[in-house]
Tab-separated table of C-alpha atoms in Angstrom:
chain	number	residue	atom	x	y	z
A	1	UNK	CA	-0.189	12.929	-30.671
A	2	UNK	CA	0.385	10.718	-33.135
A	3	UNK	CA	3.781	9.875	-35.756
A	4	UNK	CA	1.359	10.166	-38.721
A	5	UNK	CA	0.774	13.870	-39.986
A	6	UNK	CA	-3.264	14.764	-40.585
A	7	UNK	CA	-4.121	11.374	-38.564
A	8	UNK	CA	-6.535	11.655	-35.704
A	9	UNK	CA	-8.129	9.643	-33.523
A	10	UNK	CA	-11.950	8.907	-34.169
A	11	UNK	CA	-13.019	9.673	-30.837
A	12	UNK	CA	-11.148	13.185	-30.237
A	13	UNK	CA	-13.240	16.279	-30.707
A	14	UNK	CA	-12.901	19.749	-29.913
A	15	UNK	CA	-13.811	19.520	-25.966
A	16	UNK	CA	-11.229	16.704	-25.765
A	17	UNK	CA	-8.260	18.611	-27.306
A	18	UNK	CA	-8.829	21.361	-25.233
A	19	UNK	CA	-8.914	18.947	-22.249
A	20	UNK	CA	-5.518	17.620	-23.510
A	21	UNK	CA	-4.037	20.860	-23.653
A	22	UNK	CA	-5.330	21.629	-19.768
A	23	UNK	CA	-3.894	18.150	-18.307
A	24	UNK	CA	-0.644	18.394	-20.161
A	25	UNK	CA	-0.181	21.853	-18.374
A	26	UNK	CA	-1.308	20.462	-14.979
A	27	UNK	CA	1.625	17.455	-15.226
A	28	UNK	CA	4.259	20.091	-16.384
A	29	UNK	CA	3.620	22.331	-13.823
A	30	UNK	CA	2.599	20.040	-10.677
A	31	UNK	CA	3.740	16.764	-11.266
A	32	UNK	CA	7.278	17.098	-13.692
A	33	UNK	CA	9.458	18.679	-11.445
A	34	UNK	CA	9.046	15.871	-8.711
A	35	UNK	CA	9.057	12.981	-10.996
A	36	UNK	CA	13.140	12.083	-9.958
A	37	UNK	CA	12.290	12.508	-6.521
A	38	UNK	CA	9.059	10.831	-6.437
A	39	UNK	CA	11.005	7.750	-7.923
A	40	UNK	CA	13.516	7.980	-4.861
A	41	UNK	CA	10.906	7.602	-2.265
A	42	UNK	CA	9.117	4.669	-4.236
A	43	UNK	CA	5.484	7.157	-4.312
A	44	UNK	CA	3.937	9.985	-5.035
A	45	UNK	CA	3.110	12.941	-2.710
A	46	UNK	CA	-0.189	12.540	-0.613
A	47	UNK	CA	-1.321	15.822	-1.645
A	48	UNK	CA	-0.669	14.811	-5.419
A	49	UNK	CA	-4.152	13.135	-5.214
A	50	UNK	CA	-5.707	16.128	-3.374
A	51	UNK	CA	-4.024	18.947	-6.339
A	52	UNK	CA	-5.214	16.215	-9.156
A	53	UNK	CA	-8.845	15.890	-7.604
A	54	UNK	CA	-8.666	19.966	-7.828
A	55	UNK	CA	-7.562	19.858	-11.192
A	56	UNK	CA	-10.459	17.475	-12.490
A	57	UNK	CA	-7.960	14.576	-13.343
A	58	UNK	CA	-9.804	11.984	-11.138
A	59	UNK	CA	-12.806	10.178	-11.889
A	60	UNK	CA	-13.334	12.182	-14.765
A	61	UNK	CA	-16.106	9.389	-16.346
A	62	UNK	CA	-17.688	9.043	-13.054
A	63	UNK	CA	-21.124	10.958	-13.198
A	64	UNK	CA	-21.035	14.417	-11.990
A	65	UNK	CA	-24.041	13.509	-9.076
A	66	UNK	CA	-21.121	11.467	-7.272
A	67	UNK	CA	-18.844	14.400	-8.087
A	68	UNK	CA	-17.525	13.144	-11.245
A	69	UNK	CA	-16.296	14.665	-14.179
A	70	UNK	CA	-19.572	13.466	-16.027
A	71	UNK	CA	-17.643	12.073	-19.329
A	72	UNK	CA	-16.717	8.525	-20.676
A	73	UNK	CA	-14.066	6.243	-21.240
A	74	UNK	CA	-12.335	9.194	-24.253
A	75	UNK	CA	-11.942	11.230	-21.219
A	76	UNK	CA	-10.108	8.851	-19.248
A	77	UNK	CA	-7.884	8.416	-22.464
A	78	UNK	CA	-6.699	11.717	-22.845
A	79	UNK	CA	-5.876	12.436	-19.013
A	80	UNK	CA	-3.942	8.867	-19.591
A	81	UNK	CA	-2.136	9.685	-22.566
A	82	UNK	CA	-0.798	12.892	-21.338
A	83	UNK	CA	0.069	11.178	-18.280
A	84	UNK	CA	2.566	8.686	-20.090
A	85	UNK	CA	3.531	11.815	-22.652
A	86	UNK	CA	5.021	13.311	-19.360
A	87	UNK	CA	6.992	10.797	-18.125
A	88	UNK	CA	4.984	10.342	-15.224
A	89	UNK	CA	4.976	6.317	-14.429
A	90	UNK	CA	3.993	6.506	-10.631
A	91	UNK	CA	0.798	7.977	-10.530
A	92	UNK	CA	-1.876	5.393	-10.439
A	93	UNK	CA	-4.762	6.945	-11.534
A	94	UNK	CA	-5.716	4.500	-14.395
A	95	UNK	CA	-6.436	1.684	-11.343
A	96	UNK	CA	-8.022	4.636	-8.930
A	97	UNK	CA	-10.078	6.223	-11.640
A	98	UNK	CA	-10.514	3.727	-14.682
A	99	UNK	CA	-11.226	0.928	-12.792
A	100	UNK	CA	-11.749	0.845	-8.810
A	101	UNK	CA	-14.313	4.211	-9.292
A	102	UNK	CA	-16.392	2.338	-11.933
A	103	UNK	CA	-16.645	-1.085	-9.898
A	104	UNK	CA	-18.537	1.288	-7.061
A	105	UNK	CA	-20.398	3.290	-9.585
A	106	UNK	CA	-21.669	0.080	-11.634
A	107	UNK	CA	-21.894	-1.988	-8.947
A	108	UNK	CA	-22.344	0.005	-5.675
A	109	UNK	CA	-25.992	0.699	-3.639
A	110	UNK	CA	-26.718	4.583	-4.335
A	111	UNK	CA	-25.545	4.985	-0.590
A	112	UNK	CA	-22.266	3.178	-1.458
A	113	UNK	CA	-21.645	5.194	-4.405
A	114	UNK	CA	-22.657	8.482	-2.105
A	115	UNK	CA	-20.435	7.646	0.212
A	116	UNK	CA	-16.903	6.832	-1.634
A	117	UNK	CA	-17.130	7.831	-5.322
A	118	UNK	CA	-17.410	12.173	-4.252
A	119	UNK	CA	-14.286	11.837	-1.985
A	120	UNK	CA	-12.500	9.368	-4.638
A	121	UNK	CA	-13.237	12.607	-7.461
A	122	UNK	CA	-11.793	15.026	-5.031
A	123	UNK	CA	-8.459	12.896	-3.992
A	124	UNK	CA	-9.151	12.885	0.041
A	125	UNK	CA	-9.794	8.492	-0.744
A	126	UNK	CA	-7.031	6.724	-2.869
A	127	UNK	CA	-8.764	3.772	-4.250
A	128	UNK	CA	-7.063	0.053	-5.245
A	129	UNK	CA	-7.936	-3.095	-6.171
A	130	UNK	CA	-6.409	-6.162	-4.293
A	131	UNK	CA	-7.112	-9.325	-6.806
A	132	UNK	CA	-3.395	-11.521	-7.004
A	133	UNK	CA	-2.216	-13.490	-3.895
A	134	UNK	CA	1.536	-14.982	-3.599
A	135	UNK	CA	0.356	-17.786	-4.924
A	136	UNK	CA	-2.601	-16.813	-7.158
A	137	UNK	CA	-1.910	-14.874	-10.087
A	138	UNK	CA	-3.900	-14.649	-13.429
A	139	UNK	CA	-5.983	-17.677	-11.669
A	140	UNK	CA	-8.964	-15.781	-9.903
A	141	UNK	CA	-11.084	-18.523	-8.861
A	142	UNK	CA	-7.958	-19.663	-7.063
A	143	UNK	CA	-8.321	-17.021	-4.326
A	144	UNK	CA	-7.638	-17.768	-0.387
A	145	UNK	CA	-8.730	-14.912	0.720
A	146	UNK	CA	-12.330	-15.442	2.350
A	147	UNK	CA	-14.809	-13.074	3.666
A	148	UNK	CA	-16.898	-14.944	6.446
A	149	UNK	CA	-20.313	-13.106	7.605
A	150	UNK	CA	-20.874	-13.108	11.161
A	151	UNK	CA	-23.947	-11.304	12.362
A	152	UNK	CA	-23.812	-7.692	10.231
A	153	UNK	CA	-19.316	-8.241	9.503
A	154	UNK	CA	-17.546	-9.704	7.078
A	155	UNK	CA	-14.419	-11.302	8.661
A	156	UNK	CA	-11.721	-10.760	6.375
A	157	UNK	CA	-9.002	-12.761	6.351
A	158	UNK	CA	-6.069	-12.995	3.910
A	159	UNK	CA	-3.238	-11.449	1.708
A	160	UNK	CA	-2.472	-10.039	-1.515
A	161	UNK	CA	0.554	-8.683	-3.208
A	162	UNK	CA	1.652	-6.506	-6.075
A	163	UNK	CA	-0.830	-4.250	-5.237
A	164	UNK	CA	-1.065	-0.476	-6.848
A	165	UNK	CA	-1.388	1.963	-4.641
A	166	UNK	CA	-1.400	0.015	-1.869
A	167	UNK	CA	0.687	1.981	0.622
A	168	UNK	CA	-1.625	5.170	0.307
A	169	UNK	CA	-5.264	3.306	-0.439
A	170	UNK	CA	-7.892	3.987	2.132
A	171	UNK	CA	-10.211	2.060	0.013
A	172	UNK	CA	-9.606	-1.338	-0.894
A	173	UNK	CA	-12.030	-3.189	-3.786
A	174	UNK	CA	-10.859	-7.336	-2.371
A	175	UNK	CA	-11.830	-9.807	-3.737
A	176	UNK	CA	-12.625	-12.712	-1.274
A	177	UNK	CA	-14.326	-15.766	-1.287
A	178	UNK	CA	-17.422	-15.301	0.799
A	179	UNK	CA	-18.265	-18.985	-0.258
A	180	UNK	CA	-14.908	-21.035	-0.403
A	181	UNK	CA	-16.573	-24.003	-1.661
A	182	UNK	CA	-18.737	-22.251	-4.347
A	183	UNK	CA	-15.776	-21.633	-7.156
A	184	UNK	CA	-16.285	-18.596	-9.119
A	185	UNK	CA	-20.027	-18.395	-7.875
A	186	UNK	CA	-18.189	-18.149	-4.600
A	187	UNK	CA	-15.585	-15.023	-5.036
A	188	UNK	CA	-17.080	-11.440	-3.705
A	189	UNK	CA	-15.993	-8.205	-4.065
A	190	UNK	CA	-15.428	-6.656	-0.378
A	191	UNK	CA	-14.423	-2.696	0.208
A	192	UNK	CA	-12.267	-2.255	2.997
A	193	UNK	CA	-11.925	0.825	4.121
A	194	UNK	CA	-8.141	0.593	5.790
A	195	UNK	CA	-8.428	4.014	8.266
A	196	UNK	CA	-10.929	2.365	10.280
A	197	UNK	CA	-10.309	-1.505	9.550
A	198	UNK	CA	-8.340	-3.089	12.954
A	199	UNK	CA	-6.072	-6.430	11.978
A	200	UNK	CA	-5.306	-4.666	8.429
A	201	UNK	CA	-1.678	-4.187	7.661
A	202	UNK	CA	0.324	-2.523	4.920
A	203	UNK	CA	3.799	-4.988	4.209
A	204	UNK	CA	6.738	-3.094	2.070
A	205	UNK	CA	6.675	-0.890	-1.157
A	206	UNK	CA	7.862	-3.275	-3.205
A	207	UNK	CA	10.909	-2.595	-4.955
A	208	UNK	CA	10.631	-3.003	-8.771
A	209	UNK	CA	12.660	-3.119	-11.958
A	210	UNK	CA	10.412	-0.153	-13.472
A	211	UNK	CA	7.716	2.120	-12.702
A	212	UNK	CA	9.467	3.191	-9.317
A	213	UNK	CA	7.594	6.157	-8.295
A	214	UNK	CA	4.828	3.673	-8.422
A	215	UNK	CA	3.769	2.312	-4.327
A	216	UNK	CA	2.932	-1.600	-5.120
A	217	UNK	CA	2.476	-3.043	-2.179
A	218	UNK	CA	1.712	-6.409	0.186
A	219	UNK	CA	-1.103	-6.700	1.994
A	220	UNK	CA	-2.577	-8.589	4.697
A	221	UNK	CA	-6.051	-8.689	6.425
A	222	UNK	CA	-6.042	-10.931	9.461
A	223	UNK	CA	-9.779	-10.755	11.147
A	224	UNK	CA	-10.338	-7.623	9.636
A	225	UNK	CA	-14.066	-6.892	10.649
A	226	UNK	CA	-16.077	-5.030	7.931
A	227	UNK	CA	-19.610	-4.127	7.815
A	228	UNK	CA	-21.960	-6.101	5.661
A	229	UNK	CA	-22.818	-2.575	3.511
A	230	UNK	CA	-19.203	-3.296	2.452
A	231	UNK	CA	-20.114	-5.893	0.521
A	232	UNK	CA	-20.180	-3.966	-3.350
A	233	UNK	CA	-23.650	-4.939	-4.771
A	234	UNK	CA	-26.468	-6.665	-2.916
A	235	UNK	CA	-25.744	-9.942	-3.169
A	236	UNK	CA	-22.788	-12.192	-2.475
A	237	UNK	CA	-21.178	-14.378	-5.205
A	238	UNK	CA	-21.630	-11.610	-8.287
A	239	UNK	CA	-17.669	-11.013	-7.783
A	240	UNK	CA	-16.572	-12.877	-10.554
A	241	UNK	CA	-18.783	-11.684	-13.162
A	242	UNK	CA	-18.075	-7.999	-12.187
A	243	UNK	CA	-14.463	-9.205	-12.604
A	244	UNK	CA	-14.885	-9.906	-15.950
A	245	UNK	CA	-17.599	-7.167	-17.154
A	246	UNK	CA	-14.988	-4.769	-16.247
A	247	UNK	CA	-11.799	-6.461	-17.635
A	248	UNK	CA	-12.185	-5.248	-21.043
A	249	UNK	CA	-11.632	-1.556	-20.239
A	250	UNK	CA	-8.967	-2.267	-17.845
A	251	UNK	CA	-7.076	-3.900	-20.357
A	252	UNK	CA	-7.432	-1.061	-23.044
A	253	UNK	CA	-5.781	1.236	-21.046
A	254	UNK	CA	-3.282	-1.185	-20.721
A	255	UNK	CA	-3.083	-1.016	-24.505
A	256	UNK	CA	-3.570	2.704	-24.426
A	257	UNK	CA	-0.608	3.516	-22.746
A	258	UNK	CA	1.161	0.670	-24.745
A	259	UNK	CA	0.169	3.035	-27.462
A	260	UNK	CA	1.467	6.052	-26.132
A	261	UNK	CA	4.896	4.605	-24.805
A	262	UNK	CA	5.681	3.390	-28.627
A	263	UNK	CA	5.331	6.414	-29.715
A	264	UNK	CA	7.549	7.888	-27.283
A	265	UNK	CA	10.251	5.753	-27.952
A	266	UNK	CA	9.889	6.470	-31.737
A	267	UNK	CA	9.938	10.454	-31.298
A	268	UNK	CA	13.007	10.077	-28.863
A	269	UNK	CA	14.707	8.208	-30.905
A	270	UNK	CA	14.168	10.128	-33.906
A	271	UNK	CA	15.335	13.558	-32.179
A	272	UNK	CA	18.714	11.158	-31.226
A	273	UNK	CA	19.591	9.540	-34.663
A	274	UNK	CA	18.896	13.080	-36.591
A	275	UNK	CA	21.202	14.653	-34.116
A	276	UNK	CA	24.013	11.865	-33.769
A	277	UNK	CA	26.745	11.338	-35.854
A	278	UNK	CA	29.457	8.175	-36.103
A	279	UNK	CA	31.732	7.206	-39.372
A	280	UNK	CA	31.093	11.045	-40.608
A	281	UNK	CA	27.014	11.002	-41.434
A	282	UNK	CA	24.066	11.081	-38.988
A	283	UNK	CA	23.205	7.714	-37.591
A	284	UNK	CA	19.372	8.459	-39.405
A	285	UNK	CA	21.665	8.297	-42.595
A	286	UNK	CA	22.431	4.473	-42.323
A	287	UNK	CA	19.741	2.198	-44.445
A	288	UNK	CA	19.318	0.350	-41.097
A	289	UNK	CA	18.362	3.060	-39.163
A	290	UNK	CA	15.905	3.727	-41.745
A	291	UNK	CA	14.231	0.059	-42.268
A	292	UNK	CA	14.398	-0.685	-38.615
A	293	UNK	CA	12.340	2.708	-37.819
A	294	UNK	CA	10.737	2.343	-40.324
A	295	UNK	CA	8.778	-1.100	-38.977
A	296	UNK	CA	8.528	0.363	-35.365
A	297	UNK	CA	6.896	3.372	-36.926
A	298	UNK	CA	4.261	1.075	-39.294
A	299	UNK	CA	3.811	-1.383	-36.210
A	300	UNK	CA	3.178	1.465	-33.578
A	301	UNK	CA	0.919	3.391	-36.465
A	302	UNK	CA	-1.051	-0.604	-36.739
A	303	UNK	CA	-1.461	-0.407	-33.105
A	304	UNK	CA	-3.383	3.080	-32.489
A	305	UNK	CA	-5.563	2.946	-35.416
A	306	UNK	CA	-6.101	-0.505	-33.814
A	307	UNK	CA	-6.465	0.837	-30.253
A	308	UNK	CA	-8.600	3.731	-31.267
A	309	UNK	CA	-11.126	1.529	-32.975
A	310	UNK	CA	-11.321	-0.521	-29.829
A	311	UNK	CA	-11.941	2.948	-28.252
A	312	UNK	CA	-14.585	3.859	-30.199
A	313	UNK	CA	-16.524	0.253	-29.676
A	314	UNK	CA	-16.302	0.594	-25.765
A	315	UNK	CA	-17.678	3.863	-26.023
A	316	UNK	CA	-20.857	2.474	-28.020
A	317	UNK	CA	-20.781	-0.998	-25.384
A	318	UNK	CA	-19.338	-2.831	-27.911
A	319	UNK	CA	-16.156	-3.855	-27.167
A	320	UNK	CA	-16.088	-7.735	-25.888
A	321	UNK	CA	-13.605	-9.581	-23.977
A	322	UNK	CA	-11.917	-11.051	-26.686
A	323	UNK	CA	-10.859	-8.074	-28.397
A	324	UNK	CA	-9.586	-6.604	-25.498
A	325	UNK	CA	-8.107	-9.025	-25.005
A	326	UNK	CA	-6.101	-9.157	-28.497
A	327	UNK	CA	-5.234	-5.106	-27.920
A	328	UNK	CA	-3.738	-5.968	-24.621
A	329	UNK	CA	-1.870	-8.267	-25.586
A	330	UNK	CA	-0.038	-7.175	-28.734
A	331	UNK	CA	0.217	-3.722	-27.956
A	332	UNK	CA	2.252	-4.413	-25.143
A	333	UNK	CA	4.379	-7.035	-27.156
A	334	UNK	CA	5.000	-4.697	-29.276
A	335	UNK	CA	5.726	-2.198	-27.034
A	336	UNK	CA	8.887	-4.351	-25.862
A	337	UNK	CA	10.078	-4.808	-29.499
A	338	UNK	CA	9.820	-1.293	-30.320
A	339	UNK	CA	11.501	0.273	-27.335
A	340	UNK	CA	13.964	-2.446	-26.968
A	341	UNK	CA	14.883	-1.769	-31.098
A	342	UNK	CA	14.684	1.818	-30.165
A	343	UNK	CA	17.290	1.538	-27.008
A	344	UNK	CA	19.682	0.084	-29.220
A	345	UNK	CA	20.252	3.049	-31.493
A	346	UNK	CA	20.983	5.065	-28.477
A	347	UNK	CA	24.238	2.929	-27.482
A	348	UNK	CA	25.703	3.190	-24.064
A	349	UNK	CA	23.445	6.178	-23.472
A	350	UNK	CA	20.238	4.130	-23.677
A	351	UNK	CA	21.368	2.227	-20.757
A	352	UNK	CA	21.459	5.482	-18.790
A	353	UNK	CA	18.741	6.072	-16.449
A	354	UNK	CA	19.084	9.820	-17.100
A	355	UNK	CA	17.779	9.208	-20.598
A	356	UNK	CA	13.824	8.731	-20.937
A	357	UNK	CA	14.417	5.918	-23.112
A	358	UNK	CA	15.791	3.577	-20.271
A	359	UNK	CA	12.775	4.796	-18.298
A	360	UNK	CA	10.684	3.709	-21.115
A	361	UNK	CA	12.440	0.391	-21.642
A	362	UNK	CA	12.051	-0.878	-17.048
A	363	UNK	CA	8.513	0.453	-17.269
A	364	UNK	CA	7.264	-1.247	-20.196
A	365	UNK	CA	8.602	-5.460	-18.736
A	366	UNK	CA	5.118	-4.968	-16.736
A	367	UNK	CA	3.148	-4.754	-19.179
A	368	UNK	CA	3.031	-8.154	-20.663
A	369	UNK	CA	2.246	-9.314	-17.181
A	370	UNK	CA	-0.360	-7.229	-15.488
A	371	UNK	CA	-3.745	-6.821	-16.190
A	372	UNK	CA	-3.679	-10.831	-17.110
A	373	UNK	CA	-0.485	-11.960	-18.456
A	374	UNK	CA	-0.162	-12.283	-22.478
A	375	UNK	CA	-0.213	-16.171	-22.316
A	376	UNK	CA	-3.442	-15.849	-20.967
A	377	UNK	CA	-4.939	-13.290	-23.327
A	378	UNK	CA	-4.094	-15.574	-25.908
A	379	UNK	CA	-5.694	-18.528	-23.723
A	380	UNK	CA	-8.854	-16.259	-24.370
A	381	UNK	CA	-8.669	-15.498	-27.952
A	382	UNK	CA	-7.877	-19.024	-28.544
A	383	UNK	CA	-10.679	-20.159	-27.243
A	384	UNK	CA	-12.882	-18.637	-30.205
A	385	UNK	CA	-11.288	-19.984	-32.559
């Protein structure tokens, strides 16, 4: 969908719309009518995995020999897109599909990727990725967390917070030093598997300002024994640099549903103003209705022909870190502007949680932070100057 009649994204073709059509249909009719109560209970259903895995919503780009969908990064996209065009905030499949499923099938042993990526397409393993500590955030090489090898185990010890889907993961990508004195040459990516991993422990669903629905989680690891096979790869240290080979998608679908939340907020907002009336004309009537719409809609138009371009380079391997970086980063900025400008021409009402536009505005604070906060994408573009 986009605000600009006869525009259309570079990368959709035929096979995609149709898939668009499919998952929009699958949201309405499975996931919709629990949203509200999904948000109550602070997660999604279990099964919710298990009907999406049925449906062909998970690990759509994984390769269909690991029981993938067999497409690319477009196909992640769409089932993303129509995701955030349904309201439906809690359900972390960008993390369990777009990035945890891709560290095991670029990095895994063929017996590794055997093993997790068919169950992780069919929803029976919820995967997440436990990176920031309480007192490590965007600063990686400053992890505690250490994996020590004795004999064929990794110890594990350790905790990590803010974690999606970290009450109902069964398969945890950590990252751990496995060589506390070696820095970023010292940082390895471990996969716990929690139904069988003694000493792990799940702390509280963390209550947040937005995304509700959505289980974030502590966790803690204390002499949690994992085989060495767990290890993803074949050799310790390469943690870091699969870090950062992989950041650049994960932060486009940060921008990608930055993309798709703007646009929200514009169509919302437009229904409301044509429809509301104060001092005897509709409030789309006023000239500052107009001009300030007017910039949301040019700034949210800026950012999907930017987005989509971005797209199309990581489809060709050609998107680097810094211009990821760049689409996280503004996209989401300007994702607060233009929902927060929006809000504002709904009154009192766009204070009310009943209205999607208050959903819009809790869910979108995270942005900015997650994913590597904004002051440190700009940290990274800056450096290329």
């Amino acid at each position: 969908m986009s605000l600009n009649a006869g525009y259309k994204s570079p990368w959709l073709n035929e096979e995609l719309e149709i898939l668009q059509g499919a998952v929009a249909k699958f949201y309405e009719r499975e996931f919709q009518p629990h949203v509200e109560r999904w948000e109550d209970q602070g997660c999604v259903d279990r099964d919710a995995w298990l009907k999406a895995g049925e449906a062909g919503i998970l690990c759509a780009s994984i390769k269909e020999e690991y029981g993938g969908g067999g497409g690319n990064f477009a196909h992640e996209m769409v089932i993303a897109e129509e995701q955030g065009r349904a309201g439906i905030s809690g359900f972390g499949n960008s993390v369990h599909s777009g990035i945890v499923a891709h560290y095991v099938q670029s990095y895994g042993t063929e017996e590794q990727k055997k093993k997790w990526l068919p169950k992780m397409a069919s929803g029976e393993i919820v995967g997440a990725i436990a990176m920031t500590e309480p007192g490590t955030g965007s600063d990686l090489q400053g992890v505690k967390t250490t994996a020590k090898k004795v004999g064929n185990q990794y110890v594990v010890n350790g905790q990590k917070t803010f974690i999606t889907n970290g009450q109902q993961a069964n398969l945890i990508c950590v990252v751990a030093k496995t060589d506390p004195a070696g820095g970023a040459k010292g940082t390895s990516l471990i996969m716990v598997e929690t139904d069988e991993a003694e000493g792990f422990r799940r702390g509280r669903n963390l209550k947040k300002m937005g995304q509700k629905a959505q289980d974030t989680s502590e966790l803690f690891f204390d002499e949690v024994k994992v085989p060495t096979s767990n290890l993803l790869g074949t050799e310790e240290g390469k943690g870091f640099f699969q870090l950062m080979q992989q950041l650049p998608q994960e932060r486009l679908i940060i921008a990608v549903n930055a993309c798709v939340a703007m646009e929200m907020a514009l169509k919302y907002t437009t229904d409301y103003v044509k429809e509301r009336t104060a001092f005897g004309q509709r409030i789309l009537d006023f000239q500052n209705t107009q001009f300030k719409l007017a910039e949301c809609k040019t700034e949210a138009t800026i950012a999907r022909v930017f987005v989509d371009d971005c797209a199309v380079k990581l489809l060709d391997g050609k998107l680097d870190a810094t211009t990821a970086a760049m689409a996280k980063w503004w996209t989401t900025q300007k994702e607060n502007e233009i929902i927060d400008t929006c809000l504002q021409f709904f009154g009192g009402y766009g204070y009310m949680m009943e209205y999607p536009i208050a959903k819009l505005y809790t869910n979108a604070r995270i942005q900015k932070i997650y994913g590597g906060t904004n002051e440190i994408m700009k940290m990274l573009v800056a450096r290329t100057l």
